[in-house]
XYZ file of C-alpha atoms in Angstrom:
527
model
C -61.817 63.264 -2.534
C -65.461 64.424 -2.185
C -65.018 64.854 1.916
C -61.912 67.198 0.502
C -64.067 68.999 -1.710
C -67.053 69.847 0.675
C -64.281 70.310 3.455
C -63.558 73.198 1.206
C -67.027 74.662 0.502
C -67.594 74.699 4.456
C -64.101 77.409 4.458
C -62.335 74.850 6.731
C -59.217 75.545 4.927
C -59.384 79.231 4.835
C -60.011 78.738 0.376
C -63.334 80.244 -1.611
C -65.851 78.242 -2.728
C -67.567 77.278 -6.204
C -69.066 79.277 -8.720
C -72.375 80.610 -7.283
C -73.831 79.872 -10.846
C -73.762 76.368 -10.833
C -74.979 74.811 -7.642
C -72.818 72.602 -6.023
C -72.930 68.735 -7.584
C -75.085 66.118 -5.736
C -72.772 63.777 -3.621
C -71.011 61.164 -5.302
C -70.202 57.832 -4.271
C -68.227 56.100 -6.917
C -65.402 58.821 -7.619
C -63.891 61.232 -9.560
C -65.868 60.622 -12.726
C -69.293 60.719 -11.112
C -68.320 64.097 -9.866
C -67.473 65.314 -13.059
C -70.425 64.206 -14.657
C -72.662 65.505 -11.790
C -70.888 69.221 -11.936
C -71.546 69.240 -16.039
C -75.023 68.190 -15.735
C -76.024 70.965 -12.868
C -74.681 73.281 -15.402
C -75.863 72.486 -18.743
C -77.746 75.554 -19.380
C -75.219 77.810 -19.056
C -73.114 76.074 -21.140
C -75.594 75.814 -23.993
C -75.764 79.508 -24.190
C -72.040 79.667 -24.007
C -71.615 77.109 -27.098
C -74.716 79.261 -29.101
C -72.673 82.594 -28.467
C -69.266 81.005 -29.622
C -70.964 79.365 -32.728
C -72.547 82.252 -34.030
C -69.335 84.783 -33.124
C -67.409 82.289 -35.468
C -69.958 82.420 -38.119
C -70.409 86.180 -38.262
C -66.447 86.423 -38.248
C -66.210 83.595 -41.842
C -69.260 85.749 -42.930
C -67.100 88.674 -42.744
C -64.410 87.156 -45.175
C -66.735 87.864 -47.807
C -68.370 91.041 -47.659
C -66.437 93.795 -50.143
C -64.396 96.129 -48.256
C -65.443 99.513 -49.387
C -68.943 98.547 -48.163
C -66.972 97.491 -44.537
C -65.642 100.175 -41.557
C -64.895 97.046 -39.348
C -62.377 94.379 -39.954
C -61.966 90.637 -38.509
C -58.618 92.156 -36.634
C -61.150 94.783 -35.455
C -63.630 92.128 -34.507
C -60.544 90.158 -32.951
C -59.599 93.075 -31.088
C -62.985 93.952 -29.262
C -62.704 90.419 -27.552
C -59.328 91.467 -25.521
C -59.652 94.828 -23.644
C -56.425 95.202 -23.743
C -55.773 94.687 -27.689
C -58.473 97.079 -28.113
C -56.436 99.762 -26.352
C -53.108 99.078 -28.413
C -55.303 99.019 -31.700
C -56.633 102.234 -30.914
C -53.257 104.009 -30.092
C -51.939 102.302 -33.027
C -54.818 103.247 -35.237
C -54.590 106.927 -33.577
C -50.938 107.316 -34.563
C -51.316 106.134 -38.217
C -53.736 109.098 -38.802
C -51.684 111.302 -37.271
C -48.876 110.059 -39.900
C -50.649 110.268 -42.635
C -52.085 113.434 -42.052
C -48.759 115.205 -41.343
C -47.456 113.457 -44.317
C -50.083 115.118 -46.379
C -49.053 118.580 -44.663
C -45.291 118.222 -45.551
C -46.042 117.108 -49.194
C -45.684 120.294 -51.241
C -48.171 122.007 -52.490
C -50.375 120.729 -55.261
C -47.683 117.651 -55.261
C -49.714 114.444 -55.034
C -48.185 110.610 -54.860
C -46.947 109.520 -58.559
C -47.134 106.184 -60.038
C -44.964 104.256 -62.135
C -45.355 104.766 -65.745
C -44.915 103.319 -69.026
C -43.483 105.465 -71.951
C -44.417 104.961 -75.781
C -41.036 104.134 -76.035
C -41.166 100.972 -73.873
C -39.221 102.544 -70.886
C -40.727 102.228 -67.437
C -40.626 105.809 -65.837
C -40.253 105.265 -61.716
C -41.455 107.649 -59.355
C -40.067 109.059 -56.254
C -42.496 110.587 -53.634
C -40.448 112.610 -50.829
C -42.123 112.604 -47.723
C -41.011 114.572 -44.486
C -38.361 116.861 -44.092
C -34.702 115.730 -42.986
C -33.438 119.254 -41.677
C -34.832 122.317 -41.066
C -34.002 125.350 -43.994
C -33.257 128.009 -40.748
C -33.301 127.791 -37.036
C -33.391 131.301 -35.980
C -30.897 132.111 -32.943
C -30.736 135.974 -32.704
C -31.065 139.207 -34.706
C -29.174 142.466 -33.384
C -29.430 146.021 -34.787
C -25.406 147.209 -36.452
C -26.393 150.536 -36.907
C -29.338 152.751 -38.635
C -29.133 151.055 -41.642
C -27.548 147.741 -41.018
C -28.493 144.118 -39.013
C -27.145 140.696 -38.597
C -29.123 137.175 -37.931
C -27.517 134.545 -36.675
C -29.142 130.731 -37.043
C -28.385 127.440 -38.233
C -29.415 125.716 -41.736
C -29.237 122.323 -43.186
C -25.844 121.632 -43.833
C -26.258 120.061 -47.440
C -28.392 122.484 -48.368
C -25.805 125.161 -47.620
C -22.949 123.053 -49.237
C -24.640 121.971 -52.262
C -27.563 123.837 -52.857
C -27.881 127.647 -53.833
C -30.047 129.022 -50.762
C -30.644 132.605 -50.595
C -32.359 135.293 -47.718
C -33.730 138.442 -48.801
C -34.079 141.388 -45.539
C -37.536 143.047 -45.678
C -37.506 145.688 -42.861
C -41.506 146.745 -42.126
C -41.442 150.461 -40.110
C -44.221 150.509 -37.590
C -44.411 155.120 -37.758
C -44.548 155.196 -41.690
C -45.586 151.946 -42.659
C -42.353 151.657 -45.000
C -41.210 148.610 -46.441
C -37.431 148.112 -47.537
C -36.293 145.525 -49.078
C -32.732 144.193 -49.381
C -30.900 140.923 -50.569
C -28.776 139.254 -47.234
C -25.343 138.975 -47.651
C -24.511 135.245 -46.480
C -21.511 133.931 -44.421
C -20.839 131.032 -43.515
C -17.977 131.096 -40.956
C -17.376 127.784 -39.284
C -15.011 126.139 -42.026
C -16.702 123.825 -42.807
C -17.016 122.083 -39.441
C -20.721 121.599 -39.302
C -22.939 118.590 -39.207
C -26.326 118.404 -39.938
C -26.338 121.712 -39.540
C -24.051 124.362 -40.163
C -23.563 128.308 -38.872
C -25.394 131.006 -41.101
C -24.898 134.844 -40.386
C -27.341 136.782 -42.634
C -26.080 140.451 -43.118
C -28.783 142.723 -43.860
C -27.393 146.433 -44.649
C -30.015 148.520 -46.521
C -29.351 151.400 -49.086
C -30.973 153.900 -46.299
C -31.536 153.756 -42.407
C -34.583 152.297 -41.232
C -36.885 152.267 -38.695
C -35.290 155.148 -37.205
C -38.151 157.937 -38.381
C -40.166 159.515 -35.783
C -40.077 157.404 -32.821
C -38.809 154.812 -34.560
C -39.344 150.998 -34.369
C -40.679 148.268 -37.041
C -39.818 144.481 -37.881
C -36.961 142.741 -38.897
C -37.993 139.882 -41.611
C -35.800 136.983 -43.284
C -37.197 135.560 -46.091
C -35.389 132.208 -46.211
C -35.526 130.385 -49.899
C -34.243 127.221 -50.445
C -33.758 127.708 -54.467
C -33.807 124.347 -56.004
C -32.202 122.637 -52.906
C -33.087 119.487 -51.635
C -35.492 119.261 -54.475
C -35.148 121.031 -57.685
C -38.440 121.271 -58.453
C -39.515 123.240 -55.747
C -38.242 126.838 -54.566
C -39.712 126.875 -50.607
C -39.675 129.972 -48.878
C -39.538 130.290 -44.960
C -40.656 133.806 -43.710
C -39.115 134.714 -40.277
C -40.103 137.402 -38.218
C -36.261 138.042 -37.150
C -36.380 140.803 -34.670
C -39.114 143.595 -33.355
C -38.163 146.902 -32.366
C -41.145 148.319 -30.561
C -41.248 152.396 -30.920
C -38.901 154.438 -28.786
C -36.702 152.072 -28.549
C -34.210 152.615 -31.036
C -30.873 154.202 -29.532
C -28.668 155.205 -32.190
C -26.068 156.636 -29.897
C -25.081 152.834 -28.555
C -23.423 152.767 -32.327
C -21.127 155.573 -31.675
C -20.905 156.265 -28.212
C -17.676 155.039 -25.575
C -17.760 151.546 -25.247
C -19.165 150.252 -21.645
C -16.589 147.722 -20.875
C -12.616 147.634 -21.940
C -12.375 144.090 -22.652
C -15.293 141.311 -22.911
C -14.730 137.389 -22.968
C -17.078 135.645 -25.359
C -16.901 131.809 -23.997
C -17.790 128.619 -26.539
C -20.199 126.605 -24.989
C -19.616 124.669 -21.810
C -20.478 121.004 -20.977
C -19.791 117.736 -18.931
C -18.969 117.672 -15.510
C -16.581 120.188 -14.909
C -13.881 120.942 -11.722
C -15.494 123.733 -10.188
C -12.136 123.943 -8.232
C -10.796 125.120 -11.893
C -13.378 127.383 -12.979
C -13.103 129.295 -9.578
C -8.828 129.693 -10.406
C -9.638 130.289 -14.179
C -12.352 133.047 -13.407
C -10.318 134.706 -10.381
C -7.204 135.030 -12.519
C -8.750 136.848 -15.640
C -11.063 139.007 -13.457
C -7.836 140.277 -11.799
C -5.935 140.360 -15.342
C -8.839 142.099 -17.071
C -9.807 144.703 -14.406
C -12.791 146.489 -13.238
C -13.631 147.767 -16.794
C -13.805 144.066 -17.898
C -17.176 141.415 -18.546
C -17.624 137.333 -18.787
C -20.234 136.132 -20.664
C -20.663 132.415 -19.969
C -22.569 129.954 -22.145
C -24.200 126.769 -20.352
C -24.525 124.164 -22.477
C -25.054 121.730 -19.682
C -21.447 122.239 -18.163
C -22.539 124.878 -15.376
C -24.105 122.134 -12.420
C -24.437 123.335 -9.102
C -21.300 123.083 -8.216
C -20.161 125.705 -10.950
C -22.996 127.658 -10.127
C -21.766 128.279 -6.343
C -18.491 129.899 -8.039
C -20.061 131.932 -10.572
C -22.597 133.246 -8.698
C -20.634 135.699 -6.273
C -18.931 136.971 -9.799
C -22.738 137.671 -11.368
C -23.363 139.931 -7.949
C -20.551 141.752 -8.625
C -21.549 142.261 -12.241
C -18.732 141.003 -13.901
C -20.695 137.809 -15.179
C -23.310 137.273 -17.214
C -24.687 133.408 -17.633
C -26.492 132.008 -21.062
C -28.265 128.944 -21.174
C -27.855 127.638 -24.599
C -28.677 123.914 -23.544
C -31.710 124.011 -26.408
C -29.260 124.202 -29.025
C -28.163 120.500 -27.959
C -31.667 119.557 -29.879
C -29.730 120.577 -33.433
C -26.705 118.658 -34.350
C -23.599 121.335 -34.953
C -20.138 120.900 -34.282
C -18.935 120.791 -31.222
C -22.387 122.216 -28.995
C -22.863 124.772 -32.070
C -19.735 126.734 -30.512
C -19.534 128.648 -34.096
C -23.390 130.035 -33.681
C -22.819 130.673 -29.720
C -19.489 132.918 -30.261
C -20.896 134.153 -33.452
C -24.369 135.880 -31.272
C -22.052 136.964 -28.257
C -19.668 138.637 -30.868
C -23.251 141.031 -32.131
C -24.916 140.828 -29.305
C -21.857 143.074 -27.117
C -20.415 144.354 -30.472
C -20.635 147.572 -29.372
C -20.162 147.485 -25.461
C -16.566 146.731 -25.526
C -13.291 148.107 -26.850
C -11.845 144.360 -27.208
C -13.551 140.811 -27.849
C -11.755 137.915 -26.294
C -11.953 134.117 -27.336
C -10.497 131.217 -25.691
C -11.355 128.401 -23.142
C -11.587 128.376 -19.651
C -8.690 125.850 -19.510
C -6.930 128.879 -20.833
C -4.809 131.574 -18.905
C -3.829 134.583 -20.480
C -0.273 135.905 -19.837
C 1.550 139.045 -20.580
C 5.210 139.086 -20.451
C 7.704 140.640 -18.235
C 6.561 144.172 -16.897
C 4.475 145.126 -19.138
C 0.423 145.120 -18.438
C -2.606 144.261 -20.468
C -3.599 147.775 -21.300
C -0.264 148.754 -22.731
C 0.069 145.457 -24.666
C -3.749 146.340 -26.086
C -2.823 149.670 -26.722
C -0.016 148.703 -28.900
C -2.054 146.518 -31.223
C -4.710 149.008 -31.544
C -4.155 149.738 -35.234
C -5.075 145.929 -35.869
C -8.534 144.665 -35.829
C -7.615 141.289 -34.890
C -4.218 139.830 -33.545
C -3.813 136.014 -32.345
C -2.322 134.724 -29.703
C 0.364 132.030 -28.716
C 0.065 128.866 -27.270
C 2.059 127.716 -24.216
C 0.973 123.871 -23.631
C 1.441 122.472 -20.143
C 1.177 118.987 -18.700
C -1.829 118.281 -16.625
C -0.195 115.555 -14.487
C 3.369 116.637 -13.691
C 3.923 117.993 -10.712
C 7.086 119.149 -8.027
C 8.132 116.500 -5.937
C 8.204 119.265 -3.091
C 4.242 119.262 -3.472
C 4.264 115.882 -2.405
C 0.966 115.737 0.555
C 0.570 119.397 -0.069
C -0.979 119.397 -3.652
C -4.673 119.159 -2.757
C -4.341 122.167 -1.001
C -2.965 124.296 -3.807
C -4.639 125.364 -7.112
C -3.784 123.823 -10.331
C -2.172 126.688 -11.305
C 0.558 126.838 -9.010
C 1.092 122.943 -9.085
C 1.112 122.378 -12.594
C 4.395 123.537 -13.822
C 5.678 121.222 -16.484
C 5.408 123.023 -19.976
C 5.552 120.923 -23.110
C 8.523 122.358 -25.554
C 7.736 120.194 -28.174
C 8.941 121.580 -31.639
C 7.596 121.171 -34.861
C 3.769 120.918 -34.058
C 0.902 123.282 -34.881
C -0.572 124.903 -32.049
C -3.948 125.978 -31.838
C -4.089 130.098 -31.312
C -6.750 131.955 -29.871
C -7.570 136.014 -30.528
C -8.719 138.939 -29.467
C -10.730 140.948 -31.922
C -11.661 144.979 -32.071
C -15.568 143.883 -32.364
C -16.972 146.981 -34.651
C -14.640 145.674 -37.124
C -15.920 141.886 -37.156
C -18.627 140.920 -39.529
C -18.707 137.404 -38.207
C -16.146 135.046 -36.267
C -14.835 131.875 -35.828
C -13.321 129.785 -32.629
C -9.245 130.250 -33.433
C -9.815 133.697 -35.669
C -12.004 135.570 -37.838
C -11.807 135.350 -41.648
C -14.912 138.066 -42.222
C -13.268 141.478 -40.710
C -12.431 144.980 -42.111
C -8.985 146.147 -41.152
C -5.365 143.938 -40.563
C -4.559 141.128 -38.840
C -1.339 140.237 -36.854
C -0.166 136.615 -35.598
C 3.540 138.409 -34.581
C 2.301 139.004 -30.550
C 4.357 136.003 -28.979
C 6.668 138.318 -27.079
C 4.109 140.702 -26.076
C 1.022 138.306 -25.248
C 0.637 134.666 -24.966
C -1.647 131.931 -23.064
C -0.918 128.852 -21.040
C -2.959 126.125 -21.843
C -3.888 122.826 -19.142
C -5.209 120.872 -21.759
C -7.683 118.127 -20.043
C -7.745 119.501 -16.614
C -11.258 121.768 -16.968
C -13.101 117.982 -16.403
C -10.556 115.994 -14.527
C -12.597 116.296 -10.891
C -9.755 114.218 -9.082
C -6.238 115.045 -7.795
C -4.300 116.258 -11.213
C -0.859 115.426 -9.956
C 0.005 112.014 -10.598
C 3.528 112.090 -11.550
C 6.372 114.048 -8.740
C 9.146 115.317 -10.494
C 12.277 116.894 -8.794
C 14.027 118.030 -11.523
C 14.138 120.962 -14.365
C 13.546 118.737 -17.172
C 11.769 115.767 -18.382
C 10.736 113.958 -21.346
C 7.355 111.779 -20.633
C 5.929 109.356 -23.308
C 8.152 111.207 -26.010
C 7.175 114.576 -24.871
C 9.985 116.630 -23.537
C 8.943 119.001 -20.572
C 10.340 121.767 -18.869
C 9.629 123.730 -15.397
C 8.162 126.991 -15.965
C 6.852 128.440 -12.909
C 5.825 131.639 -14.411
C 1.801 130.738 -13.035
C 3.085 129.461 -10.079
C 4.154 132.861 -8.855
C 1.258 134.374 -9.760
C -1.112 132.411 -7.399
C -0.756 133.733 -4.546
C -1.759 137.527 -5.455
C -4.108 135.928 -7.426
C -5.533 133.863 -4.429
C -5.537 137.392 -2.749
C -7.153 139.266 -5.420
C -9.948 136.608 -4.969
C -10.289 136.805 -1.268
C -10.707 140.809 -1.157
C -12.985 140.711 -4.324
C -15.351 138.079 -2.965
C -14.000 137.094 1.034
C -13.646 133.470 1.570
C -17.117 131.791 -0.006
C -15.505 129.911 -2.025
C -12.456 127.941 0.524
C -14.181 124.893 0.425
C -14.732 124.248 -2.886
C -13.790 120.721 -4.411
C -11.843 119.549 -7.572
C-alpha cells in the first residue's frame, strides 16, 4: 500500500499529490497504522491551530446566548451564516425582503393608525384588536377619459367590485383651466354597465357634466381631475381619497366643432377583446365579408387581448394599410381580474373614443356575420331605424361541424361561411342578441345592449337585419367539417338542423371583393 501511495505522488497514474501544508509521511514498514500515525505527527502544528480556533468559536457562540438582545446586533444564526457563504447570501436576501415588507406595510397603513393590542375592558370583557395591512384591490384603475362636449366628460376605469357593491364610493370631478386658472367642481355620476358580471374588479363609467363650459375660453385647455373617495368602503373608520389626473388638454387642442359636425364614418365596429389561438382564416373571412357589407365609409376597431398572433396580424395588416382597421393592444388589462378579459371596459372605451366619429356603432363578435335579408341594403335598413337610438339583432345559430357531402375532398379549399350550411332551429331557447346604437345618444354600454341611453330602443328587427353565429369556429385551427350530410334537415344530439345556403351563396361575392381590395396576399392563409 505504501508503494501505491508513493506511485501516486510521483504522478505515475496521473492523479494529484498530497496537501502542500503537510510533508509526506516517513516510509512505513509496518502497515497502514504506522502510516496514519506518521501523517498526524507531521501535521501536529496545523491540527493544534485548528482545534484551538474551533474551541474559541464555540465558546463565543455559547456566551452570545446570555447577552441581552437589545445590546446585540449579531445573533447566533447570523454567526452561523458567516460560516457558510451560501447561507450568507440567502440570509442577506431574506433580511432585505423582510425590511421591504415592513416598510411597505407601514406605508400601506392608514395615516395615524398604529397596531393595536387586545384590551381588557372595565366590565371584564376582552376587546380584540384588528390591524389592517396591505390592500386587496385598487380603488380605481383609470383606462381613459374623453371630452363629450363643452361641459361634459366621461371617465372609464375599473374599481374593486366589493367596494362598489357593498360600499358607497363616490366621485368628484374637478376641471382646472390652463388659461384663466379657474377651477370647477361637480359630483360625478357613476354608472356600472357590466350587469354585475365583474370579478375582483367591475367596470365604472363616471360622467362629469359641469354647469357651464370648461376649458374652452381663450386658447382653451386644462386638466380633468377625478377624486375617487372610498367613503368608508373597506374600512368604516376611514374615508380615503385618491386624486387622479384623468385627462390633460393642452392649450389649443379643444375643437368643439367635433361635437356638431357630421361624423367621419357611417358605420363603426367596436370589437370585444380578442384572445386565444384564433384561426387566421376565419378572421380573414369575417373581415372581408364585413368590409364589403359596411362599405367605404366604415371603420373597424379591433382589440387585442392576446388573440392577434402573427398569423392573424398578417390578415389584418392589408386592411390596416387601407385605413379600414385600427388595432388596439389591450393585453395590459389582463393584470386586473375582470369579466371576460374586461370586455365591458373595452367596449365603453371604444364608445366614448369614437362617439362623435360615426353615425352608427355596431357591437358583435368575430364569429358573427351581420346579414340583411331580401333585396334590402344595409343603408336602407339603417335609414328605416333612424328614429331609434338602439336596436338589437336576432341570432341565427349555425352548426360548427356539419357540411354537405358534395364538399368531400374540397372542404379545405372552401371558406367556412360557404361550407358550414346547417342552421340550428331548436325552439324555446332564449338566444343572445347583438346590437347597434347611435352613439351620441349613449352614455355607457354593454356587450348585448346598452341600458344607459336617451331615446328609444327596438327589438323588432328580425325581418330587417339578422346575424349568423358560427359559435366555436374562431378558435378552431383544424378543418371544421367533421360530419358530411346529404339531406336538407337532420337532428344531431337532439338538436334539429336545416340546410341554409344563404352565406354559401354570398361567399363568391366576398372572395371577389377581397381580391379587388387587397389582391392575392391572403390566398395562402391557414386555418
